Short mmCIF file of C-alpha atoms in Angstrom, two decimals:
data_model
loop_
_atom_site.label_atom_id
_atom_site.label_comp_id
_atom_site.label_asym_id
_atom_site.label_seq_id
_atom_site.Cartn_x
_atom_site.Cartn_y
_atom_site.Cartn_z
CA MET A 954 75.56 -42.92 -53.18
CA ALA A 955 76.00 -41.26 -49.26
CA LYS A 956 74.65 -38.33 -50.46
CA LYS A 957 71.67 -39.35 -51.77
CA SER A 958 70.93 -41.28 -48.29
CA SER A 959 71.04 -38.47 -46.94
CA ALA A 960 69.02 -36.56 -49.30
CA ARG A 961 66.86 -39.30 -48.69
CA ALA A 962 65.75 -38.72 -44.81
CA LEU A 963 66.38 -35.39 -44.82
CA LEU A 964 63.29 -35.29 -46.91
CA GLN A 965 61.50 -38.11 -45.18
CA ALA A 966 62.39 -36.10 -42.04
CA GLU A 967 60.96 -32.74 -43.48
CA LEU A 968 57.86 -35.05 -44.22
CA GLU A 969 57.21 -36.45 -40.99
CA GLN A 970 57.25 -33.11 -39.66
CA GLN A 971 54.81 -31.95 -42.27
CA ASN A 972 52.49 -34.45 -41.52
CA GLU A 973 52.81 -33.84 -37.63
CA ALA A 974 52.36 -30.71 -38.35
CA LEU A 975 49.09 -32.01 -40.42
CA ARG A 976 47.95 -33.66 -37.20
CA TYR A 977 47.76 -31.43 -35.32
CA SER A 978 45.85 -29.11 -37.37
CA GLN A 979 43.38 -31.43 -37.59
CA ASN A 980 43.02 -32.20 -34.19
CA VAL A 981 42.39 -28.13 -33.84
CA ALA A 982 40.12 -28.50 -36.33
CA GLU A 983 38.61 -31.18 -35.10
CA GLY A 984 38.81 -29.63 -31.38
CA ALA A 985 37.50 -26.01 -32.63
CA LEU A 986 34.17 -27.70 -34.40
CA GLU A 987 33.42 -30.36 -31.23
CA ARG A 988 33.13 -26.99 -29.24
CA PHE A 989 31.27 -25.08 -31.91
CA ALA A 990 29.17 -28.12 -32.27
CA ALA A 991 28.71 -27.59 -28.32
CA LEU A 992 28.44 -24.44 -27.86
CA PHE A 993 26.01 -24.31 -31.24
CA SER A 994 23.50 -26.85 -29.70
CA SER A 995 23.29 -25.92 -25.90
CA VAL A 996 23.31 -22.04 -26.02
CA PRO A 997 20.22 -20.49 -24.62
CA LEU A 998 19.75 -19.09 -27.92
CA ALA A 999 17.63 -20.35 -30.69
CA LEU A 1000 20.34 -20.15 -33.80
CA LEU A 1001 19.74 -21.27 -37.25
CA VAL A 1002 22.08 -21.91 -40.21
CA VAL A 1003 19.98 -20.99 -43.50
CA ASP A 1004 20.81 -20.45 -47.12
CA GLU A 1005 19.78 -17.83 -49.40
CA ASN A 1006 16.78 -20.20 -49.77
CA SER A 1007 15.61 -19.69 -46.63
CA LEU A 1008 17.00 -23.65 -46.31
CA VAL A 1009 17.36 -24.48 -42.65
CA LEU A 1010 20.71 -26.56 -42.63
CA GLU A 1011 21.33 -26.57 -38.79
CA SER A 1012 19.15 -25.74 -36.03
CA ASN A 1013 20.01 -25.83 -32.12
CA ALA A 1014 17.91 -26.98 -29.25
CA GLN A 1015 16.83 -23.73 -28.18
CA ALA A 1016 15.62 -23.34 -32.20
CA LEU A 1017 13.40 -26.59 -31.78
CA ALA A 1018 12.09 -25.38 -28.55
CA HIS A 1019 10.29 -21.80 -30.11
CA PHE A 1020 9.41 -22.95 -33.50
CA ARG A 1021 8.87 -26.84 -32.51
CA PRO A 1022 7.09 -26.97 -29.31
CA GLN A 1023 4.91 -30.25 -30.21
CA GLU A 1024 5.78 -33.27 -31.25
CA ARG A 1025 3.49 -33.13 -33.90
CA ASP A 1026 4.37 -29.40 -34.80
CA PRO A 1027 5.34 -29.33 -38.39
CA PRO A 1028 9.43 -30.47 -39.38
CA LEU A 1029 11.96 -27.02 -39.17
CA ASN A 1030 12.62 -27.41 -42.65
CA PHE A 1031 12.31 -23.51 -44.05
CA LEU A 1032 12.45 -20.27 -42.46
CA PHE A 1033 10.17 -18.22 -44.59
CA PRO A 1034 7.13 -20.29 -43.75
CA LEU A 1035 7.70 -19.53 -40.13
CA VAL A 1036 7.41 -15.58 -40.70
CA LEU A 1037 4.18 -14.48 -40.35
CA PRO A 1038 3.10 -12.98 -43.90
CA ALA A 1039 3.02 -9.04 -42.85
CA HIS A 1040 6.13 -9.87 -41.20
CA LEU A 1041 7.87 -11.61 -44.42
CA GLN A 1042 9.52 -9.08 -46.58
CA ARG A 1043 11.19 -7.52 -43.87
CA VAL A 1044 13.12 -10.77 -43.75
CA ILE A 1045 13.37 -11.43 -47.10
CA GLU A 1046 15.13 -8.15 -47.51
CA ALA A 1047 17.38 -8.44 -44.05
CA LEU A 1048 19.12 -11.79 -45.82
CA GLN A 1049 19.19 -9.28 -48.87
CA ASP A 1050 21.50 -7.02 -46.92
CA ALA A 1051 23.36 -9.43 -45.27
CA ARG A 1052 24.54 -10.92 -48.16
CA GLU A 1053 25.74 -7.33 -49.61
CA HIS A 1054 27.15 -6.13 -46.28
CA GLY A 1055 27.79 -8.84 -44.02
CA ASN A 1056 25.36 -8.71 -41.49
CA SER A 1057 21.63 -7.17 -40.75
CA LYS A 1058 19.15 -7.25 -38.13
CA VAL A 1059 15.11 -6.85 -38.03
CA GLU A 1060 13.58 -6.19 -34.97
CA GLY A 1061 9.66 -7.33 -33.62
CA VAL A 1062 9.56 -10.55 -36.24
CA ILE A 1063 6.59 -12.32 -35.28
CA PHE A 1064 7.45 -16.48 -35.96
CA ALA A 1065 5.13 -19.02 -36.04
CA SER A 1066 5.78 -21.33 -32.79
CA GLY A 1067 4.24 -24.68 -33.90
CA ALA A 1068 0.96 -24.89 -34.97
CA GLU A 1069 -1.09 -23.00 -32.91
CA ALA A 1070 1.11 -20.05 -30.97
CA THR A 1071 3.62 -17.11 -32.08
CA LEU A 1072 6.43 -15.55 -30.42
CA THR A 1073 7.95 -11.71 -31.00
CA ALA A 1074 11.48 -12.10 -31.09
CA ASP A 1075 14.32 -9.87 -33.04
CA LEU A 1076 16.65 -11.38 -35.86
CA HIS A 1077 20.30 -11.31 -36.33
CA ILE A 1078 21.76 -12.31 -39.58
CA ALA A 1079 25.54 -12.77 -40.58
CA ARG A 1080 26.73 -13.93 -43.21
CA ILE A 1081 28.99 -17.30 -43.34
CA GLU A 1082 31.34 -18.38 -45.83
CA ASN A 1083 30.47 -21.54 -47.90
CA PRO A 1084 33.18 -22.81 -50.52
CA LEU A 1085 31.57 -24.97 -51.53
CA ASP A 1086 28.20 -23.76 -52.88
CA ASP A 1087 27.28 -20.30 -55.02
CA LEU A 1088 24.54 -20.12 -52.41
CA ALA A 1089 25.06 -17.66 -49.69
CA ASN A 1090 24.97 -19.26 -45.82
CA PHE A 1091 23.75 -16.81 -43.00
CA ILE A 1092 23.49 -18.38 -39.34
CA CYS A 1093 20.31 -16.31 -37.56
CA ALA A 1094 20.13 -16.21 -33.86
CA VAL A 1095 16.34 -15.43 -32.72
CA VAL A 1096 16.22 -13.32 -29.98
CA ASN A 1097 12.96 -13.86 -28.31
CA GLN A 1098 11.13 -10.63 -27.16
CA GLY A 1099 8.82 -12.57 -24.41
CA PRO A 1100 10.89 -12.42 -21.16
CA LEU A 1101 11.81 -8.85 -22.11
CA LEU A 1102 8.22 -7.73 -23.14
CA THR A 1103 7.59 -9.55 -19.55
CA GLN A 1104 10.13 -7.99 -18.10
CA ILE A 1105 8.43 -4.51 -19.12
CA ALA A 1106 5.22 -5.06 -18.59
CA GLN A 1107 6.28 -6.10 -14.11
CA ARG A 1108 8.06 -3.19 -14.55
CA GLU A 1109 5.31 -1.08 -15.49
CA THR A 1110 3.50 -2.12 -13.01
CA LEU A 1111 5.50 -1.58 -10.26
CA GLU A 1112 6.06 1.85 -11.68
CA SER A 1113 2.20 2.22 -11.67
CA GLN A 1114 2.03 0.56 -8.24
CA LEU A 1115 4.76 2.73 -6.83
CA ARG A 1116 3.07 5.96 -8.10
CA GLU A 1117 -0.13 4.51 -6.92
CA SER A 1118 1.38 3.95 -3.31
CA GLN A 1119 3.37 7.56 -3.30
CA LYS A 1120 -0.02 9.42 -4.62
CA MET A 1121 -1.64 7.63 -1.04
CA GLN A 1122 1.48 8.70 0.84
CA ALA A 1123 0.66 12.17 -0.46
CA ILE A 1124 -2.83 12.04 0.14
CA GLY A 1125 -2.59 10.67 3.87
CA THR A 1126 0.15 13.29 4.58
CA LEU A 1127 -2.02 16.17 3.16
CA ALA A 1128 -5.04 14.16 5.10
CA GLY A 1129 -3.43 14.49 8.50
CA GLY A 1130 -2.80 17.96 7.83
CA ILE A 1131 -6.24 19.56 6.92
CA ALA A 1132 -7.59 17.13 9.61
CA HIS A 1133 -5.56 18.65 12.30
CA ASP A 1134 -6.89 21.93 11.68
CA PHE A 1135 -10.56 20.56 10.89
CA ASN A 1136 -9.79 18.78 14.88
CA ASN A 1137 -9.39 22.68 16.38
CA ILE A 1138 -12.01 24.03 14.75
CA LEU A 1139 -14.29 21.08 15.62
CA GLY A 1140 -13.13 21.41 19.15
CA ALA A 1141 -13.96 25.05 19.26
CA ILE A 1142 -17.45 24.55 18.38
CA LEU A 1143 -18.27 21.67 20.18
CA GLY A 1144 -16.80 23.50 23.67
CA ASN A 1145 -18.40 26.39 23.07
CA VAL A 1146 -21.99 24.44 21.99
CA GLU A 1147 -21.16 22.61 25.40
CA LEU A 1148 -21.01 25.70 27.23
CA ALA A 1149 -24.05 27.25 25.53
CA ARG A 1150 -25.95 24.38 26.75
CA GLN A 1151 -25.05 24.80 30.22
CA ASP A 1152 -25.80 29.05 29.64
CA ALA A 1153 -29.28 28.45 28.08
CA GLY A 1154 -30.71 26.03 30.93
CA VAL A 1155 -32.42 22.95 30.44
CA GLU A 1156 -36.20 24.26 30.22
CA SER A 1157 -34.29 26.32 27.46
CA ALA A 1158 -36.00 26.44 23.86
CA ALA A 1159 -32.57 26.45 22.32
CA GLN A 1160 -31.63 23.15 23.67
CA VAL A 1161 -32.76 21.12 21.10
CA SER A 1162 -30.76 23.19 18.06
CA LEU A 1163 -27.68 23.20 20.21
CA LEU A 1164 -28.14 19.53 20.69
CA GLU A 1165 -28.41 19.31 16.91
CA ILE A 1166 -25.19 21.32 16.50
CA ASP A 1167 -23.62 19.07 19.00
CA LYS A 1168 -24.43 16.03 16.96
CA ALA A 1169 -23.41 17.54 13.63
CA ALA A 1170 -19.85 18.63 14.94
CA ARG A 1171 -19.47 15.20 16.58
CA ARG A 1172 -20.54 13.60 13.52
CA ALA A 1173 -17.68 16.22 11.48
CA ARG A 1174 -15.22 14.29 14.24
CA ASP A 1175 -15.81 10.71 13.56
CA LEU A 1176 -14.94 11.90 9.75
CA VAL A 1177 -11.99 13.70 10.71
CA SER A 1178 -11.09 10.54 13.13
CA GLN A 1179 -11.62 8.22 10.11
CA ILE A 1180 -9.40 10.54 7.57
CA LEU A 1181 -6.30 10.72 10.16
CA THR A 1182 -6.82 6.49 10.47
CA PHE A 1183 -6.35 6.48 6.98
CA SER A 1184 -3.24 9.03 6.94
CA ARG A 1185 -1.12 7.39 9.67
CA LYS A 1186 -0.09 3.71 10.06
CA GLU A 1187 -0.73 2.44 13.58
CA PRO A 1188 0.42 -1.32 14.91
CA LEU A 1189 -2.94 -3.36 14.87
CA THR A 1190 -4.61 -2.67 19.11
CA ARG A 1191 -6.85 -5.81 19.46
CA SER A 1192 -9.36 -5.40 22.91
CA ALA A 1193 -12.58 -7.07 23.82
CA ILE A 1194 -15.30 -4.76 21.77
CA ASN A 1195 -18.92 -4.69 21.50
CA LEU A 1196 -19.44 -5.33 17.34
CA ALA A 1197 -23.06 -4.47 17.42
CA GLY A 1198 -22.05 -0.81 18.52
CA VAL A 1199 -19.06 -0.57 16.21
CA VAL A 1200 -21.32 -1.75 13.38
CA ARG A 1201 -23.91 1.02 14.29
CA GLU A 1202 -21.54 3.54 14.15
CA THR A 1203 -19.67 2.34 10.77
CA VAL A 1204 -23.44 2.19 9.24
CA ARG A 1205 -24.11 6.51 10.19
CA LEU A 1206 -20.67 7.13 8.76
CA ALA A 1207 -21.03 5.21 5.77
CA LYS A 1208 -24.48 6.69 4.81
CA VAL A 1209 -22.85 10.06 4.87
CA GLY A 1210 -20.93 9.04 1.88
CA LEU A 1211 -23.58 6.50 -0.05
CA PRO A 1212 -25.80 8.41 -3.21
CA PRO A 1213 -28.88 8.60 -2.54
CA ALA A 1214 -30.13 5.74 -4.54
CA ILE A 1215 -28.56 3.46 -2.59
CA GLU A 1216 -30.34 2.27 0.76
CA LEU A 1217 -27.77 0.73 3.49
CA ASP A 1218 -30.43 -1.25 6.27
CA PHE A 1219 -28.59 -3.08 9.28
CA VAL A 1220 -29.67 -5.97 11.19
CA ASP A 1221 -29.39 -5.08 14.55
CA CYS A 1222 -28.19 -7.50 17.45
CA PRO A 1223 -30.42 -6.64 20.84
CA GLN A 1224 -27.70 -8.13 23.17
CA PRO A 1225 -23.73 -6.99 22.90
CA VAL A 1226 -21.96 -9.30 20.57
CA ALA A 1227 -18.64 -9.33 21.96
CA VAL A 1228 -15.07 -9.95 19.47
CA VAL A 1229 -11.08 -9.06 20.21
CA ALA A 1230 -10.40 -6.59 17.75
CA ASP A 1231 -9.70 -3.66 17.24
CA ALA A 1232 -12.36 -0.88 16.34
CA THR A 1233 -10.68 0.84 13.87
CA GLN A 1234 -9.66 -2.01 11.41
CA VAL A 1235 -13.11 -3.33 11.70
CA GLN A 1236 -14.80 -0.24 10.39
CA GLN A 1237 -12.65 0.14 7.80
CA ALA A 1238 -13.25 -3.21 6.73
CA LEU A 1239 -16.91 -2.67 6.99
CA LEU A 1240 -16.18 0.56 4.82
CA ASN A 1241 -14.65 -0.65 2.21
CA LEU A 1242 -17.33 -3.59 1.65
CA CYS A 1243 -20.33 -0.64 2.33
CA THR A 1244 -18.06 1.05 -0.87
CA ASN A 1245 -17.57 -1.88 -2.84
CA GLY A 1246 -21.29 -2.91 -2.55
CA ALA A 1247 -21.87 0.68 -3.81
CA GLN A 1248 -19.67 0.89 -7.39
CA ALA A 1249 -21.18 -2.85 -8.02
CA ILE A 1250 -24.64 -0.87 -8.23
CA GLY A 1251 -23.17 1.71 -9.70
CA ASN A 1252 -26.13 4.47 -10.92
CA ALA A 1253 -29.02 2.38 -10.47
CA ARG A 1254 -31.10 2.09 -7.55
CA GLY A 1255 -30.33 -0.63 -4.68
CA LYS A 1256 -29.78 -1.78 -1.00
CA ILE A 1257 -26.65 -2.52 1.00
CA SER A 1258 -27.87 -4.92 3.77
CA ILE A 1259 -25.72 -5.48 7.35
CA MET A 1260 -26.73 -8.47 9.28
CA LEU A 1261 -24.73 -9.78 12.40
CA ALA A 1262 -25.47 -13.25 14.06
CA VAL A 1263 -23.57 -15.43 16.27
CA ASP A 1264 -23.23 -19.21 15.75
CA ALA A 1265 -21.45 -21.70 16.99
CA GLY A 1266 -18.63 -19.83 18.65
CA GLN A 1267 -18.69 -17.37 15.41
CA VAL A 1268 -19.82 -14.07 14.97
CA ARG A 1269 -20.61 -13.54 11.23
CA LEU A 1270 -21.22 -10.20 9.80
CA ALA A 1271 -22.66 -10.34 6.12
CA VAL A 1272 -22.48 -7.39 4.02
CA SER A 1273 -24.91 -7.93 0.93
CA ASP A 1274 -25.47 -6.21 -1.96
CA THR A 1275 -28.10 -6.27 -5.03
CA GLY A 1276 -25.29 -5.19 -7.45
CA CYS A 1277 -24.15 -6.67 -10.81
CA GLY A 1278 -22.57 -9.88 -9.16
CA MET A 1279 -19.41 -11.60 -10.11
CA ASP A 1280 -18.49 -14.50 -12.06
CA ALA A 1281 -16.58 -17.52 -10.40
CA ALA A 1282 -13.01 -16.53 -12.16
CA THR A 1283 -13.49 -12.80 -10.50
CA GLN A 1284 -14.60 -14.12 -6.86
CA GLN A 1285 -11.17 -16.38 -6.70
CA ARG A 1286 -9.13 -13.35 -7.57
CA VAL A 1287 -11.31 -10.72 -5.66
CA PHE A 1288 -8.75 -10.90 -3.28
CA GLU A 1289 -5.62 -9.95 -4.63
CA PRO A 1290 -4.20 -6.91 -4.46
CA PHE A 1291 -4.33 -4.24 -7.51
CA PHE A 1292 -6.48 -6.96 -8.86
CA THR A 1293 -10.09 -4.63 -10.39
CA THR A 1294 -12.89 -5.22 -12.77
CA LYS A 1295 -13.38 -1.32 -12.94
CA PRO A 1296 -12.21 0.94 -15.96
CA THR A 1297 -8.27 2.21 -15.60
CA GLY A 1298 -8.64 5.41 -12.94
CA GLN A 1299 -11.74 3.91 -10.75
CA GLY A 1300 -10.19 1.59 -8.51
CA THR A 1301 -6.61 0.86 -6.88
CA GLY A 1302 -7.66 -2.97 -6.59
CA LEU A 1303 -6.92 -2.27 -2.99
CA GLY A 1304 -10.02 -2.45 -0.98
CA LEU A 1305 -10.87 -6.55 -0.96
CA SER A 1306 -7.21 -6.97 -0.39
CA VAL A 1307 -7.44 -4.57 2.62
CA VAL A 1308 -10.34 -6.15 4.04
CA HIS A 1309 -8.83 -9.63 4.02
CA GLY A 1310 -5.86 -8.78 5.32
CA ILE A 1311 -7.64 -7.10 8.68
CA MET A 1312 -9.84 -10.38 8.65
CA ARG A 1313 -6.39 -12.55 8.70
CA ALA A 1314 -5.09 -10.27 11.58
CA HIS A 1315 -7.77 -10.50 13.54
CA GLU A 1316 -7.87 -14.39 12.99
CA GLY A 1317 -10.68 -14.85 11.36
CA SER A 1318 -11.39 -15.10 7.58
CA VAL A 1319 -13.53 -13.32 4.72
CA SER A 1320 -15.74 -15.06 2.16
CA VAL A 1321 -17.68 -14.29 -0.75
CA GLN A 1322 -20.76 -15.73 -2.64
CA SER A 1323 -22.12 -13.89 -5.51
CA LYS A 1324 -23.54 -14.65 -9.46
CA PRO A 1325 -24.00 -12.47 -12.11
CA GLY A 1326 -26.50 -10.35 -11.61
CA GLN A 1327 -27.47 -11.57 -8.18
CA GLY A 1328 -25.61 -9.41 -6.46
CA SER A 1329 -23.03 -10.92 -3.86
CA VAL A 1330 -22.98 -11.53 0.21
CA PHE A 1331 -19.69 -10.94 1.90
CA THR A 1332 -19.06 -12.59 5.06
CA LEU A 1333 -16.39 -11.27 8.07
CA ASN A 1334 -16.01 -14.43 10.19
CA PHE A 1335 -14.27 -13.42 14.19
CA PRO A 1336 -14.07 -15.87 16.90
CA ALA A 1337 -16.23 -14.72 19.47
CA ALA A 1338 -15.26 -13.55 23.19
CA PRO A 1339 -17.36 -14.01 26.14
CA ALA A 1340 -19.87 -11.42 26.47
CA THR A 1341 -18.34 -10.41 29.70
CA ALA A 1342 -15.46 -9.11 28.40
CA VAL A 1343 -17.03 -6.15 27.40
CA ALA A 1344 -17.10 -3.64 29.54
CA ALA A 1345 -20.74 -2.14 30.25
CA PRO A 1346 -21.25 1.42 29.40
CA GLY A 1347 -21.49 3.87 32.18
CA GLN A 1348 -18.36 2.23 34.31
CA THR A 1349 -16.08 5.18 33.71
CA GLN A 1350 -15.64 6.89 36.98
CA THR A 1351 -16.23 10.59 37.43
CA ILE A 1352 -14.35 12.71 39.93
CA ASP A 1353 -15.37 15.91 41.65
CA VAL A 1354 -13.95 19.06 40.09
CA ASP A 1355 -12.62 21.70 42.19
CA GLY A 1356 -10.37 23.96 40.28
CA GLN A 1357 -9.86 26.56 42.98
CA GLY A 1358 -6.51 27.49 44.20
CA HIS A 1359 -5.08 25.55 40.56
CA HIS A 1360 -3.04 27.81 37.80
CA VAL A 1361 -2.76 26.55 34.91
CA MET A 1362 -1.11 27.39 31.71
CA TYR A 1363 -2.27 26.67 28.67
CA VAL A 1364 -0.48 27.10 25.07
CA ASP A 1365 -2.35 26.65 21.69
CA ASP A 1366 -1.47 28.51 18.45
CA ASP A 1367 -5.47 28.38 18.31
CA GLN A 1368 -7.32 31.92 19.45
CA ALA A 1369 -11.05 29.99 19.35
CA LEU A 1370 -9.69 26.89 21.76
CA ALA A 1371 -7.50 28.87 24.01
CA PHE A 1372 -10.84 31.09 24.33
CA LEU A 1373 -12.76 28.22 25.03
CA VAL A 1374 -10.21 26.46 27.21
CA LYS A 1375 -10.23 29.88 29.70
CA ARG A 1376 -13.49 29.68 29.49
CA ALA A 1377 -14.39 26.69 30.48
CA LEU A 1378 -11.85 26.04 33.33
CA SER A 1379 -12.71 29.38 34.58
CA ARG A 1380 -15.90 27.98 35.31
CA ARG A 1381 -14.51 25.36 37.15
CA GLY A 1382 -13.04 27.88 39.52
CA TYR A 1383 -9.09 27.25 37.86
CA THR A 1384 -6.98 30.46 36.90
CA VAL A 1385 -6.13 29.93 33.75
CA SER A 1386 -3.38 31.65 31.66
CA THR A 1387 -3.65 31.19 27.69
CA PHE A 1388 -0.73 31.70 25.03
CA THR A 1389 -1.19 31.12 21.62
CA ASP A 1390 2.65 32.09 21.04
CA PRO A 1391 4.94 29.52 22.87
CA GLN A 1392 7.81 31.97 23.30
CA LEU A 1393 5.31 33.94 25.47
CA ALA A 1394 4.87 30.89 27.42
CA ARG A 1395 8.46 30.02 27.90
CA GLN A 1396 8.98 33.05 29.28
CA ALA A 1397 6.09 34.02 31.33
CA LEU A 1398 7.19 30.30 32.93
CA ARG A 1399 10.64 30.78 33.43
CA ALA A 1400 9.94 34.30 35.31
CA GLN A 1401 7.68 32.56 37.65
CA PRO A 1402 8.01 28.81 37.86
CA GLU A 1403 6.16 27.87 40.98
CA ALA A 1404 3.09 30.02 40.17
CA PHE A 1405 1.88 27.29 37.77
CA ASP A 1406 0.22 23.70 38.53
CA LEU A 1407 0.15 22.21 35.10
CA LEU A 1408 0.98 23.19 31.45
CA VAL A 1409 -1.01 21.81 28.80
CA THR A 1410 0.52 22.53 25.15
CA ASP A 1411 -0.68 21.82 21.84
CA TYR A 1412 1.97 19.32 19.79
CA ASN A 1413 2.07 21.15 16.67
CA MET A 1414 2.36 24.60 16.59
CA PRO A 1415 4.76 26.74 14.02
CA GLY A 1416 7.81 27.62 15.51
CA PHE A 1417 8.12 26.17 18.15
CA SER A 1418 6.69 22.53 19.06
CA GLY A 1419 5.22 21.39 21.87
CA ILE A 1420 7.98 19.02 22.60
CA GLU A 1421 10.08 21.45 22.40
CA LEU A 1422 8.18 23.84 25.17
CA LEU A 1423 7.45 20.18 27.09
CA ARG A 1424 11.27 19.87 27.28
CA GLU A 1425 11.58 24.03 28.24
CA ALA A 1426 9.56 23.52 30.82
CA LYS A 1427 11.50 20.17 32.72
CA THR A 1428 14.28 22.45 32.66
CA ILE A 1429 13.11 24.88 34.32
CA ARG A 1430 10.57 22.84 36.84
CA PRO A 1431 11.40 18.94 36.64
CA ASP A 1432 7.99 18.48 38.80
CA LEU A 1433 5.84 20.17 37.05
CA PRO A 1434 3.07 18.29 35.08
CA VAL A 1435 2.49 18.77 31.27
CA ALA A 1436 0.26 17.56 29.05
CA LEU A 1437 0.58 17.56 25.19
CA ALA A 1438 -2.83 17.89 23.17
CA SER A 1439 -3.47 16.66 19.64
CA GLY A 1440 -5.66 15.79 16.99
CA TYR A 1441 -2.97 13.85 15.22
CA VAL A 1442 -1.53 11.37 17.61
CA THR A 1443 0.52 8.61 16.22
CA ALA A 1444 3.50 6.15 17.50
CA GLU A 1445 6.11 8.70 16.80
CA ILE A 1446 4.42 11.54 18.77
CA GLU A 1447 3.59 9.22 22.17
CA HIS A 1448 7.00 7.95 21.92
CA SER A 1449 8.71 11.49 22.20
CA ALA A 1450 6.12 12.42 24.73
CA LEU A 1451 6.72 9.63 26.78
CA ALA A 1452 10.87 10.59 26.43
CA GLU A 1453 10.64 13.90 27.48
CA GLY A 1454 8.91 12.86 30.49
CA ALA A 1455 4.80 13.64 29.53
CA SER A 1456 2.00 12.93 31.98
CA ALA A 1457 -0.92 12.22 29.44
CA LEU A 1458 -1.13 12.72 25.81
CA ILE A 1459 -4.61 14.80 25.30
CA ARG A 1460 -6.91 13.94 21.69
CA LYS A 1461 -8.38 16.96 20.28
CA PRO A 1462 -11.11 17.50 19.93
CA ASN A 1463 -12.25 16.00 23.37
CA GLY A 1464 -15.85 17.73 25.22
CA VAL A 1465 -15.33 20.37 27.98
CA ASP A 1466 -16.07 17.57 30.59
CA GLU A 1467 -13.63 15.61 29.62
CA LEU A 1468 -11.03 18.30 29.19
CA VAL A 1469 -11.65 19.59 32.75
CA GLU A 1470 -11.84 15.62 34.43
CA VAL A 1471 -8.04 15.26 32.54
CA VAL A 1472 -6.93 18.42 33.90
CA GLN A 1473 -8.13 18.12 37.60
CA ARG A 1474 -6.67 14.39 37.56
CA LEU A 1475 -3.20 15.72 36.19
CA ILE A 1476 -2.90 18.31 39.44
CA THR A 1477 -4.44 15.94 41.86
CA LEU A 1478 -2.13 13.02 40.78
CA PRO A 1479 1.72 13.46 42.22
CA VAL A 1480 4.20 13.46 39.84
CA VAL A 1481 6.92 10.72 40.09
CA PRO A 1482 10.08 10.90 38.42
CA GLY A 1483 10.73 8.18 35.21
CA HIS A 1484 6.98 7.78 35.76
CA GLN A 1485 5.11 6.32 32.08
CA LEU A 1486 2.43 8.17 30.04
CA ASP A 1487 -0.67 7.95 31.39
CA LYS A 1488 -2.45 6.78 28.23
CA ALA A 1489 -5.90 6.17 29.62
CA LEU A 1490 -6.18 10.51 29.49
CA ALA A 1491 -5.72 10.01 26.22
#
C-alpha cells in the first residue's frame, strides 16, 4: 500500500512538472505570437499573408496605407485584383514558384493604390507552413520603389547639375586664359593706335580710320572684360554709379550678340540716375534679361525695349520683349534655379535665377508680368541714391609727366607689348629697358640694382611669374617701386601682390596715357615700408 502511494506521488510530481513545462511553452508561444503580431503590424513595410488563391488573410498598417489610402477605396480582400493586368501573370508564376521552392521575387510590379493611383514595387514572396489547410499560405512583402525612384531621380539631377557646374567652371578657366592673351593683343592695338594718332597729327585724314580702329578695339576690350567677369568669382563691390551710363554701355554690348531680326531699343534718361550697386553685376543681370528676351522671340522678328525711370525713391529698370510670353504657372517658377522651359541642351535654367540673386544682393527686387503670346516685362527695382553721390565726368586729376632722368624696367613675355611700352615711355623722356625673359630681367637688376627707378612686370609669364620677380626685386632692392600688370586680376592675385609689397596693380589693356600716368605716379610717390597696395592705380 505504501508503495502504491509513493508511485502516485511520483506520478503526480511528474504531471505537475509536465504541466509547468507546458504552461511555460504556452507562455513562450503566446509571447512570440504577440511579438510577431506587433512586428507584423508596425514594421515600415507593406506585409500581406495570402493563400494560393490570393485571398488576403492578414495585412498590416503599411499595406492598408499602400492599397487602401482612402476610406472609400475597395476593401483589401484579394491580391490579384490589385495587380495591373500587364503584370498579373508574373505574380501568379511567382506564387507558384514560391510554393515549389519556398520563396520567389518579382520586380517592378505596378499595383493599384486605391481607386485613383498606382504604385510600383518589388514583390518578395515566402511560403509559410499551413498544417490546418491544404492551401499553401504565403507572406508577401511589398517594397515600394517610389522613394528609391525619387532618390535616383534626385541623384541624377544632382549629377547633372554637378556636370553642368564643372562644365561652366572649365569654360570659365578656358575663358580666363584666352582673355589674358586677347588682352595683350588688344593692349598692343590700342597703344599703337594712340601713338599713330599722335604721329598723324590732328588734321590728318587718317584720324577718322584710326578713331574707328580705337573704337572697335575698345569694344573688344569690353567684351573680354565680360568674359573675365564670367570666369572669376569676386565679392560684390557696391558703390554709387550712374545707372543710365551702365545701361547705355550694356546695350552696346548686348547688340553685338543679338540676331539681326531683333531690335534693341533703350529709352534713355537725360539726367544721371544714381544707385548704389556693382556695375558689373548690374550689367550681368541686364545682359541675362536681354538674352532671355531674345530666346523668347526665337527666330521671329521682334523687339526688346529697355526703359529707365525714377519714382518715389525707387529706380525701375524694365526690360520688355515681344516673345512668346508665359502662363501664370511658369511665372511662379521662372526665378527657380535650373527651371527652364527650353528643350534639353538649350538652357541651363540659371539666367533668371542669377538675376534674382543679384537683385537680392542689391537690396532690390525683380518682378515679371507676362501673358502667353503677348511677351514679357521684367522689372528691376533699385533703391535710389542721391544724384550727388555719383562723381561728375572729368573730375579725374591729370598730372604732368616728365620722364627725364628716370629709368623704367618693363618685363612682359609679349614682344608686341614690350615694344609698345618702350616707344610710349621713351616719347615722354623715360629711359626704358624691356625684357621678354624674366630671368634676364632678374640678372640685369642684380647687376645694377640702383640703375632703375621702377619695375613694371607682367603677372602671368611662363617659367617665372611676376610675383616671383617681385619677390626677387624686393630682396635685391627693398625700396624699388614695383607694379604688377595683368589682364586677369583676381582677389588671389591682389592679395599675393599686397603680401609681397607691390606698389600697384595695372589692369591690361589700358591706354598709353593711363600707363604713363601710372608710371609717373609710382616714381614720384615715396615708397613706405609696409605700404598698402594702391588700388586707385589699378
